Amino acid sequence: MTPAPYPATRLRRTRSAPWSRTLHAETVLTAADLIWPLFITEGKGVEEPVAALPGVSRFSVDGIVARGKEARDLGIPCVALFPNTPHDKRTEDGKEALNPDNLMCCAIRALKSEVPEVGVLTDVALDPYTSHGHDGLVDTAGYVLNDATSEVLVGQALNQAAAGADIIAPSDMMDGRVGAIRGALEAEGHVNVQIMAYAAKYASAFYGPFRDAVGSRGLLKGDKRTYQMDPANAEEALHEVALDLAEGADSVMVKPGLPYLDIIRRVKERFDVPVFAYHVSGEYAMIEAAVAAGAGERDALVLETLMAFKRAGCSGVLTYHAVHAARLLAG
Ligand code: PBG
């Protein structure tokens, strides 16, 4: 349809008053679109600010429960958990990931007993547990082994599910692990435990502050380019998503966020499934640095950024700005 020409058509008419802009908004952002990532540390009553992420702290399990209540009260439906495993518990094989009393499981159980209304998403990957900082098991040459890692990830996922995790989110990028985890969850009766696959996860320079938060930056030998995706590729992201869905993923994630909005849009157009984005640590840090430098205003930067994910086709966004955004959206 060719629109009637100016002046019959004046696109500024619908923009002329706030009520009209509200009425014509094509995309809506609410607290219900947000997933809040939280970092867990040992102890009681502990809060450790993460230097690379101003405004973000690691909390001991009691603090995680308090954050869960905050999420509930602000209408944030889900939190995502990441442990800062004590360094003396990190090993070559990352076996602390299988300990039913590890930080992750303690936090899951505490949240599910004290704030059951909030969904708990758990990261499956070995990097917070390995002495070399990789997401999987490495051979003598330092190569991350696929199938051997996948077996451990299945154990890690079952451990988290047994503790009460609602959504298992494998972030390791091994081939075949979604199918292996789904099969094991079914076999153990966890039929309603969801899988949100980090399907298109890129080998990105935007993860630096996260690695500080989980204490793996200094440990990491080399990079993750033999398992995470090349930022040059988009077709391959669609291939990854197709496989994870075929293996039983309930939803898929694209990560990082803003630099990959084209991938989000293409995934959404190709597949009729829920798509999530991870607005990652480096992206958060960039906004905070811009604000500190006087280059922008935090509230507006945050809301515009999160709206972009919705407009691109996301069902929701993992973001360290979740609480800030939810407060703004509550008016
Ligand atoms: C680890 C994992 C990473 C993130 C989430 N899970 C880092 C990595 O792959 O090195 C990054 C999140 C962020 O930067 O906020 N499997």
CSV table of C-alpha atoms and ligand atoms in Angstrom, one decimal:
chain,number,residue,atom,x,y,z
A,1,MET,CA,0.0,0.0,0.0
A,2,THR,CA,1.4,3.4,-0.9
A,3,PRO,CA,0.5,5.9,1.8
A,4,ALA,CA,-1.3,9.1,0.9
A,5,PRO,CA,1.2,11.9,0.5
A,6,TYR,CA,1.9,14.8,2.7
A,7,PRO,CA,-0.1,16.7,4.0
A,8,ALA,CA,-2.8,14.0,4.2
A,9,THR,CA,-0.2,11.9,5.9
A,10,ARG,CA,1.7,13.5,8.7
A,11,LEU,CA,3.5,10.9,10.8
A,12,ARG,CA,4.1,13.6,13.5
A,13,ARG,CA,0.3,13.7,14.3
A,14,THR,CA,0.4,10.5,16.3
A,15,ARG,CA,3.6,11.7,18.1
A,16,SER,CA,2.1,15.0,19.1
A,17,ALA,CA,1.0,14.1,22.7
A,18,PRO,CA,2.2,11.6,25.3
A,19,TRP,CA,-1.2,9.8,25.4
A,20,SER,CA,-1.1,9.3,21.7
A,21,ARG,CA,2.5,8.1,21.8
A,22,THR,CA,1.5,5.6,24.4
A,23,LEU,CA,-1.5,4.5,22.3
A,24,HIS,CA,0.6,3.9,19.2
A,25,ALA,CA,3.6,2.2,20.9
A,26,GLU,CA,4.3,-1.0,19.0
A,27,THR,CA,6.5,-2.5,21.7
A,28,VAL,CA,5.9,-2.6,25.5
A,29,LEU,CA,8.6,-3.2,28.1
A,30,THR,CA,7.6,-4.3,31.6
A,31,ALA,CA,9.3,-5.8,34.6
A,32,ALA,CA,7.9,-9.1,33.5
A,33,ASP,CA,10.4,-9.1,30.6
A,34,LEU,CA,13.4,-9.1,32.8
A,35,ILE,CA,15.7,-11.9,34.2
A,36,TRP,CA,18.1,-10.7,36.9
A,37,PRO,CA,21.6,-12.3,37.0
A,38,LEU,CA,22.9,-12.7,40.6
A,39,PHE,CA,26.4,-13.7,41.8
A,40,ILE,CA,26.7,-16.0,44.8
A,41,THR,CA,29.6,-16.0,47.2
A,42,GLU,CA,30.4,-18.0,50.4
A,43,GLY,CA,29.5,-16.9,53.9
A,44,LYS,CA,26.7,-15.1,55.7
A,45,GLY,CA,25.7,-11.5,55.5
A,46,VAL,CA,28.4,-11.0,52.8
A,47,GLU,CA,28.2,-8.4,50.1
A,48,GLU,CA,31.2,-8.0,47.8
A,49,PRO,CA,31.0,-5.3,45.2
A,50,VAL,CA,32.3,-6.3,41.8
A,51,ALA,CA,34.8,-3.6,40.8
A,52,ALA,CA,34.3,-4.1,37.0
A,53,LEU,CA,30.5,-3.9,37.4
A,54,PRO,CA,29.7,-0.8,39.4
A,55,GLY,CA,26.4,-1.3,41.3
A,56,VAL,CA,26.7,-5.1,41.1
A,57,SER,CA,27.7,-7.2,44.1
A,58,ARG,CA,28.2,-10.9,44.9
A,59,PHE,CA,26.0,-12.0,47.8
A,60,SER,CA,26.1,-14.9,50.2
A,61,VAL,CA,23.0,-17.1,50.1
A,62,ASP,CA,21.0,-15.0,52.6
A,63,GLY,CA,21.6,-12.0,50.4
A,64,ILE,CA,20.5,-13.9,47.4
A,65,VAL,CA,17.2,-14.7,49.1
A,66,ALA,CA,16.8,-11.0,49.9
A,67,ARG,CA,17.5,-10.2,46.2
A,68,GLY,CA,14.9,-12.9,45.2
A,69,LYS,CA,12.3,-11.1,47.4
A,70,GLU,CA,13.3,-7.8,45.8
A,71,ALA,CA,12.7,-9.3,42.4
A,72,ARG,CA,9.3,-10.7,43.4
A,73,ASP,CA,8.2,-7.3,44.9
A,74,LEU,CA,9.2,-5.5,41.7
A,75,GLY,CA,7.5,-8.0,39.4
A,76,ILE,CA,10.7,-9.5,38.0
A,77,PRO,CA,9.7,-13.1,37.2
A,78,CYS,CA,13.1,-14.9,37.3
A,79,VAL,CA,16.6,-14.7,38.6
A,80,ALA,CA,19.7,-16.3,37.0
A,81,LEU,CA,22.4,-17.7,39.4
A,82,PHE,CA,26.2,-17.7,39.0
A,83,PRO,CA,28.6,-18.9,41.7
A,84,ASN,CA,32.0,-17.5,42.6
A,85,THR,CA,33.4,-20.8,43.7
A,86,PRO,CA,36.2,-20.5,46.3
A,87,HIS,CA,39.5,-21.0,44.5
A,88,ASP,CA,40.5,-24.0,46.7
A,89,LYS,CA,37.4,-25.9,45.3
A,90,ARG,CA,38.4,-25.3,41.6
A,91,THR,CA,40.0,-28.3,40.0
A,92,GLU,CA,41.0,-29.5,36.5
A,93,ASP,CA,37.8,-31.5,36.2
A,94,GLY,CA,35.4,-29.0,37.9
A,95,LYS,CA,33.9,-31.6,40.0
A,96,GLU,CA,32.5,-29.1,42.5
A,97,ALA,CA,29.8,-28.6,39.9
A,98,LEU,CA,28.4,-32.0,41.0
A,99,ASN,CA,28.4,-31.3,44.7
A,100,PRO,CA,24.8,-31.2,45.9
A,101,ASP,CA,25.9,-28.7,48.6
A,102,ASN,CA,27.8,-26.4,46.3
A,103,LEU,CA,27.0,-22.6,46.4
A,104,MET,CA,24.7,-22.9,43.5
A,105,CYS,CA,22.5,-25.7,45.0
A,106,CYS,CA,22.4,-24.0,48.4
A,107,ALA,CA,21.2,-20.8,46.7
A,108,ILE,CA,18.6,-22.7,44.6
A,109,ARG,CA,17.2,-24.5,47.7
A,110,ALA,CA,17.1,-21.3,49.7
A,111,LEU,CA,15.3,-19.3,47.0
A,112,LYS,CA,12.8,-22.1,46.3
A,113,SER,CA,11.9,-22.5,50.0
A,114,GLU,CA,11.7,-18.8,50.8
A,115,VAL,CA,10.6,-17.1,47.5
A,116,PRO,CA,9.0,-19.9,45.5
A,117,GLU,CA,7.1,-17.4,43.3
A,118,VAL,CA,10.3,-16.4,41.5
A,119,GLY,CA,11.7,-18.6,38.8
A,120,VAL,CA,15.3,-19.8,39.2
A,121,LEU,CA,17.5,-20.1,36.1
A,122,THR,CA,20.8,-21.9,36.5
A,123,ASP,CA,23.9,-21.7,34.3
A,124,VAL,CA,25.3,-25.1,33.2
A,125,ALA,CA,29.0,-24.8,32.3
A,126,LEU,CA,32.2,-25.6,34.2
A,127,ASP,CA,34.0,-22.3,34.1
A,128,PRO,CA,33.2,-21.2,37.7
A,129,TYR,CA,34.5,-24.6,38.9
A,130,THR,CA,37.6,-25.3,36.8
A,131,SER,CA,41.2,-24.3,37.7
A,132,HIS,CA,41.8,-23.4,34.1
A,133,GLY,CA,38.7,-21.3,33.7
A,134,HIS,CA,37.3,-23.2,30.6
A,135,ASP,CA,33.7,-24.3,30.4
A,136,GLY,CA,34.7,-27.9,29.9
A,137,LEU,CA,37.3,-30.6,30.4
A,138,VAL,CA,40.6,-29.9,28.6
A,139,ASP,CA,43.0,-32.5,27.2
A,140,THR,CA,46.8,-32.2,27.5
A,141,ALA,CA,47.0,-29.8,24.6
A,142,GLY,CA,44.4,-27.5,26.2
A,143,TYR,CA,41.6,-28.5,23.8
A,144,VAL,CA,38.1,-28.5,25.4
A,145,LEU,CA,36.7,-32.0,24.9
A,146,ASN,CA,33.2,-32.1,23.7
A,147,ASP,CA,31.6,-35.5,24.6
A,148,ALA,CA,33.5,-35.9,27.9
A,149,THR,CA,32.4,-32.4,29.0
A,150,SER,CA,28.8,-33.1,27.9
A,151,GLU,CA,28.7,-36.1,30.3
A,152,VAL,CA,29.7,-33.9,33.2
A,153,LEU,CA,27.3,-31.2,32.2
A,154,VAL,CA,24.5,-33.7,32.4
A,155,GLY,CA,25.5,-34.4,36.0
A,156,GLN,CA,25.7,-30.7,36.7
A,157,ALA,CA,22.2,-30.2,35.3
A,158,LEU,CA,20.7,-33.1,37.3
A,159,ASN,CA,22.4,-31.7,40.4
A,160,GLN,CA,20.7,-28.3,39.9
A,161,ALA,CA,17.4,-29.8,39.0
A,162,ALA,CA,17.4,-32.0,42.1
A,163,ALA,CA,18.0,-28.8,44.2
A,164,GLY,CA,14.9,-27.2,42.5
A,165,ALA,CA,16.1,-25.3,39.5
A,166,ASP,CA,13.3,-24.2,37.2
A,167,ILE,CA,15.2,-23.5,34.0
A,168,ILE,CA,18.5,-25.1,33.1
A,169,ALA,CA,20.6,-22.9,30.9
A,170,PRO,CA,23.6,-24.6,29.3
A,171,SER,CA,26.1,-21.8,28.4
A,172,ASP,CA,29.0,-24.0,27.4
A,173,MET,CA,28.4,-24.4,23.6
A,174,MET,CA,29.3,-28.1,23.5
A,175,ASP,CA,27.6,-30.0,20.7
A,176,GLY,CA,24.8,-32.3,21.7
A,177,ARG,CA,24.5,-31.3,25.3
A,178,VAL,CA,20.9,-30.1,25.1
A,179,GLY,CA,19.7,-33.5,24.0
A,180,ALA,CA,21.8,-35.3,26.5
A,181,ILE,CA,20.5,-33.0,29.4
A,182,ARG,CA,16.9,-33.3,28.2
A,183,GLY,CA,17.1,-37.1,28.1
A,184,ALA,CA,18.5,-37.2,31.6
A,185,LEU,CA,16.0,-34.8,33.0
A,186,GLU,CA,13.1,-36.9,31.5
A,187,ALA,CA,14.7,-40.1,32.8
A,188,GLU,CA,14.9,-38.6,36.3
A,189,GLY,CA,11.3,-37.4,36.3
A,190,HIS,CA,12.1,-33.7,35.9
A,191,VAL,CA,9.7,-33.3,33.0
A,192,ASN,CA,8.7,-29.7,33.8
A,193,VAL,CA,12.3,-28.4,34.2
A,194,GLN,CA,12.8,-26.2,31.2
A,195,ILE,CA,15.9,-25.8,29.1
A,196,MET,CA,16.9,-22.3,27.9
A,197,ALA,CA,19.8,-23.0,25.5
A,198,TYR,CA,22.5,-20.4,25.1
A,199,ALA,CA,22.1,-21.4,21.5
A,200,ALA,CA,24.0,-18.6,19.7
A,201,LYS,CA,26.7,-17.6,22.2
A,202,TYR,CA,29.6,-15.7,20.6
A,203,ALA,CA,33.3,-15.7,21.6
A,204,SER,CA,33.0,-12.1,22.8
A,205,ALA,CA,35.1,-9.4,24.3
A,206,PHE,CA,32.1,-8.3,26.3
A,207,TYR,CA,32.3,-11.0,29.0
A,208,GLY,CA,35.3,-9.5,30.9
A,209,PRO,CA,33.5,-8.1,34.0
A,210,PHE,CA,31.5,-11.4,34.3
A,211,ARG,CA,34.7,-13.4,34.5
A,212,ASP,CA,35.8,-11.1,37.3
A,213,ALA,CA,32.5,-11.6,39.1
A,214,VAL,CA,32.9,-15.4,39.0
A,215,GLY,CA,36.6,-15.3,39.6
A,216,SER,CA,37.7,-17.0,36.4
A,217,ARG,CA,39.4,-14.1,34.4
A,218,GLY,CA,42.8,-14.6,36.0
A,219,LEU,CA,42.6,-18.4,35.6
A,220,LEU,CA,41.6,-18.6,32.0
A,221,LYS,CA,44.2,-20.1,29.7
A,222,GLY,CA,43.8,-18.9,26.1
A,223,ASP,CA,40.3,-18.1,24.8
A,224,LYS,CA,37.0,-19.8,24.1
A,225,ARG,CA,37.0,-19.7,20.3
A,226,THR,CA,37.1,-23.4,19.8
A,227,TYR,CA,33.6,-23.7,21.3
A,228,GLN,CA,31.9,-20.2,21.3
A,229,MET,CA,30.9,-18.8,18.0
A,230,ASP,CA,32.8,-16.5,15.6
A,231,PRO,CA,31.2,-13.0,15.7
A,232,ALA,CA,31.5,-13.1,11.9
A,233,ASN,CA,28.7,-15.7,11.6
A,234,ALA,CA,25.0,-15.5,11.4
A,235,GLU,CA,23.9,-18.5,9.3
A,236,GLU,CA,25.7,-20.7,11.9
A,237,ALA,CA,23.6,-19.1,14.6
A,238,LEU,CA,20.5,-20.3,12.9
A,239,HIS,CA,22.0,-23.8,12.6
A,240,GLU,CA,22.8,-23.8,16.3
A,241,VAL,CA,19.3,-22.7,17.2
A,242,ALA,CA,17.7,-25.4,14.9
A,243,LEU,CA,19.8,-28.1,16.6
A,244,ASP,CA,19.1,-27.0,20.1
A,245,LEU,CA,15.4,-26.9,19.4
A,246,ALA,CA,15.5,-30.3,17.8
A,247,GLU,CA,17.3,-31.6,20.9
A,248,GLY,CA,14.5,-30.3,23.2
A,249,ALA,CA,15.3,-26.7,24.2
A,250,ASP,CA,12.2,-24.8,25.3
A,251,SER,CA,13.6,-21.4,24.5
A,252,VAL,CA,16.8,-20.1,23.0
A,253,MET,CA,19.2,-17.3,23.9
A,254,VAL,CA,21.4,-15.0,21.9
A,255,LYS,CA,24.4,-13.6,23.6
A,256,PRO,CA,25.8,-10.9,23.9
A,257,GLY,CA,22.9,-8.6,23.3
A,258,LEU,CA,23.0,-5.3,21.4
A,259,PRO,CA,25.9,-6.2,19.0
A,260,TYR,CA,23.8,-9.2,17.9
A,261,LEU,CA,20.3,-7.7,17.5
A,262,ASP,CA,20.4,-8.9,13.8
A,263,ILE,CA,20.8,-12.5,15.1
A,264,ILE,CA,17.8,-12.1,17.5
A,265,ARG,CA,15.6,-10.8,14.6
A,266,ARG,CA,16.7,-13.6,12.3
A,267,VAL,CA,16.1,-16.3,14.9
A,268,LYS,CA,12.7,-14.9,15.7
A,269,GLU,CA,11.7,-14.7,12.0
A,270,ARG,CA,12.8,-18.3,11.3
A,271,PHE,CA,11.6,-20.1,14.4
A,272,ASP,CA,8.3,-19.7,16.3
A,273,VAL,CA,9.9,-20.1,19.8
A,274,PRO,CA,10.7,-17.8,22.7
A,275,VAL,CA,13.9,-16.0,22.2
A,276,PHE,CA,15.9,-14.3,25.0
A,277,ALA,CA,18.9,-12.1,24.9
A,278,TYR,CA,21.7,-11.7,27.4
A,279,HIS,CA,22.6,-8.0,27.8
A,280,VAL,CA,26.0,-9.0,29.1
A,281,SER,CA,28.4,-7.6,31.7
A,282,GLY,CA,30.6,-5.6,29.2
A,283,GLU,CA,27.4,-4.0,27.9
A,284,TYR,CA,26.3,-3.1,31.4
A,285,ALA,CA,29.8,-1.7,32.1
A,286,MET,CA,29.7,0.4,29.0
A,287,ILE,CA,26.5,2.1,30.0
A,288,GLU,CA,27.8,2.7,33.5
A,289,ALA,CA,31.1,4.1,32.1
A,290,ALA,CA,29.1,6.4,29.7
A,291,VAL,CA,27.1,7.7,32.7
A,292,ALA,CA,30.2,8.2,34.8
A,293,ALA,CA,31.8,10.1,31.9
A,294,GLY,CA,28.7,12.3,31.6
A,295,ALA,CA,28.1,11.0,28.1
A,296,GLY,CA,24.5,9.9,28.7
A,297,GLU,CA,21.7,9.6,31.3
A,298,ARG,CA,21.3,6.2,32.9
A,299,ASP,CA,17.6,5.9,33.1
A,300,ALA,CA,17.1,6.8,29.4
A,301,LEU,CA,20.0,4.6,28.2
A,302,VAL,CA,18.8,1.6,30.2
A,303,LEU,CA,15.1,1.8,29.0
A,304,GLU,CA,16.1,2.5,25.4
A,305,THR,CA,18.5,-0.5,25.4
A,306,LEU,CA,16.0,-2.9,26.9
A,307,MET,CA,13.2,-1.7,24.6
A,308,ALA,CA,15.5,-2.5,21.6
A,309,PHE,CA,15.6,-6.2,22.7
A,310,LYS,CA,11.8,-6.3,22.8
A,311,ARG,CA,11.5,-4.6,19.4
A,312,ALA,CA,14.0,-7.0,17.9
A,313,GLY,CA,11.7,-9.9,19.0
A,314,CYS,CA,12.8,-11.0,22.4
A,315,SER,CA,10.5,-12.5,25.0
A,316,GLY,CA,12.8,-11.3,27.7
A,317,VAL,CA,16.2,-10.1,28.6
A,318,LEU,CA,18.8,-11.1,31.1
A,319,THR,CA,20.3,-7.8,32.4
A,320,TYR,CA,22.2,-6.5,35.4
A,321,HIS,CA,20.0,-3.4,35.0
A,322,ALA,CA,16.9,-5.5,35.9
A,323,VAL,CA,16.1,-3.8,39.2
A,324,HIS,CA,16.9,-0.3,38.0
A,325,ALA,CA,14.7,-0.8,35.0
A,326,ALA,CA,11.9,-2.4,37.0
A,327,ARG,CA,11.8,0.5,39.4
A,328,LEU,CA,11.7,3.0,36.5
A,329,LEU,CA,8.9,1.0,34.8
A,330,ALA,CA,6.9,0.9,38.0
A,331,GLY,CA,6.9,4.7,37.7
B,1,PBG,C1,30.1,-19.0,31.3
B,1,PBG,C2,29.3,-17.8,31.1
B,1,PBG,C3,29.8,-16.5,30.7
B,1,PBG,C4,28.7,-15.6,30.7
B,1,PBG,C5,27.6,-16.3,31.2
B,1,PBG,N1,27.9,-17.7,31.4
B,1,PBG,C6,31.2,-16.1,30.3
B,1,PBG,C7,31.9,-16.8,29.3
B,1,PBG,O1,31.4,-17.5,28.5
B,1,PBG,O2,33.2,-16.7,29.4
B,1,PBG,C8,28.8,-14.2,30.4
B,1,PBG,C9,27.8,-13.3,31.0
B,1,PBG,C10,28.2,-11.8,31.0
B,1,PBG,O3,29.2,-11.4,30.5
B,1,PBG,O4,27.4,-11.1,31.6
B,1,PBG,N2,29.8,-20.1,30.7
